[in-house]
Amino acid sequence: MDSEVLTFEEAKSFLKVSNSTLYRLVQKRKIPASKVGRSWRFRKEKLISWLETQENNLPSKK
């Protein structure tokens, strides 16, 4: 199954985060990304899966 591939700007917009936040996530390998030449690319399908795991990792309120 083909997944839409997003540029850095598109991924930033999709996730509603700043340049620095997305770059930090990429550098720390916290988010699925691939480097193509000098540009980062993101599979939308993997970003959605990543977001779902982040929802499950939220600290519980006590």
Short mmCIF file of C-alpha atoms in Angstrom, two decimals, residues 7-60:
data_model
loop_
_atom_site.label_atom_id
_atom_site.label_comp_id
_atom_site.label_asym_id
_atom_site.label_seq_id
_atom_site.Cartn_x
_atom_site.Cartn_y
_atom_site.Cartn_z
CA THR A 7 8.07 17.20 2.92
CA PHE A 8 9.40 18.80 6.12
CA GLU A 9 7.01 21.74 5.69
CA GLU A 10 4.03 19.47 5.02
CA ALA A 11 4.85 17.27 8.03
CA LYS A 12 5.25 20.36 10.23
CA SER A 13 1.85 21.62 9.11
CA PHE A 14 0.22 18.18 9.47
CA LEU A 15 1.55 17.80 13.04
CA LYS A 16 0.94 21.49 13.87
CA VAL A 17 4.42 21.96 15.34
CA SER A 18 7.18 24.51 14.84
CA ASN A 19 10.30 24.05 12.69
CA SER A 20 12.45 23.65 15.78
CA THR A 21 10.14 21.06 17.37
CA LEU A 22 10.02 18.88 14.27
CA TYR A 23 13.76 19.22 13.69
CA ARG A 24 14.44 18.25 17.32
CA LEU A 25 12.19 15.17 17.02
CA VAL A 26 14.00 14.15 13.83
CA GLN A 27 17.47 14.68 15.31
CA LYS A 28 16.61 12.66 18.43
CA ARG A 29 15.07 9.94 16.22
CA LYS A 30 11.78 10.24 18.07
CA ILE A 31 9.75 10.46 14.86
CA PRO A 32 9.88 8.29 11.71
CA ALA A 33 11.70 10.17 8.93
CA SER A 34 14.01 9.53 6.00
CA LYS A 35 16.64 11.82 4.57
CA VAL A 36 16.59 12.08 0.78
CA GLY A 37 19.59 14.09 -0.33
CA ARG A 38 19.49 17.19 1.87
CA SER A 39 15.76 17.00 2.58
CA TRP A 40 13.70 15.13 5.16
CA ARG A 41 10.69 13.08 4.05
CA PHE A 42 7.91 11.63 6.17
CA ARG A 43 5.36 8.93 5.36
CA LYS A 44 1.97 10.20 6.45
CA GLU A 45 0.89 6.69 7.45
CA LYS A 46 3.88 6.38 9.82
CA LEU A 47 3.25 9.83 11.30
CA ILE A 48 -0.33 8.81 12.08
CA SER A 49 0.90 5.60 13.75
CA TRP A 50 3.50 7.60 15.69
CA LEU A 51 0.83 10.04 16.89
CA GLU A 52 -1.32 7.15 18.11
CA THR A 53 1.58 5.78 20.18
CA GLN A 54 2.17 9.25 21.64
CA GLU A 55 -1.44 9.39 22.83
CA ASN A 56 -0.88 6.12 24.68
CA ASN A 57 2.32 7.45 26.30
CA LEU A 58 0.75 10.45 28.00
CA PRO A 59 1.31 10.49 31.75
CA SER A 60 -1.82 9.64 33.68
#
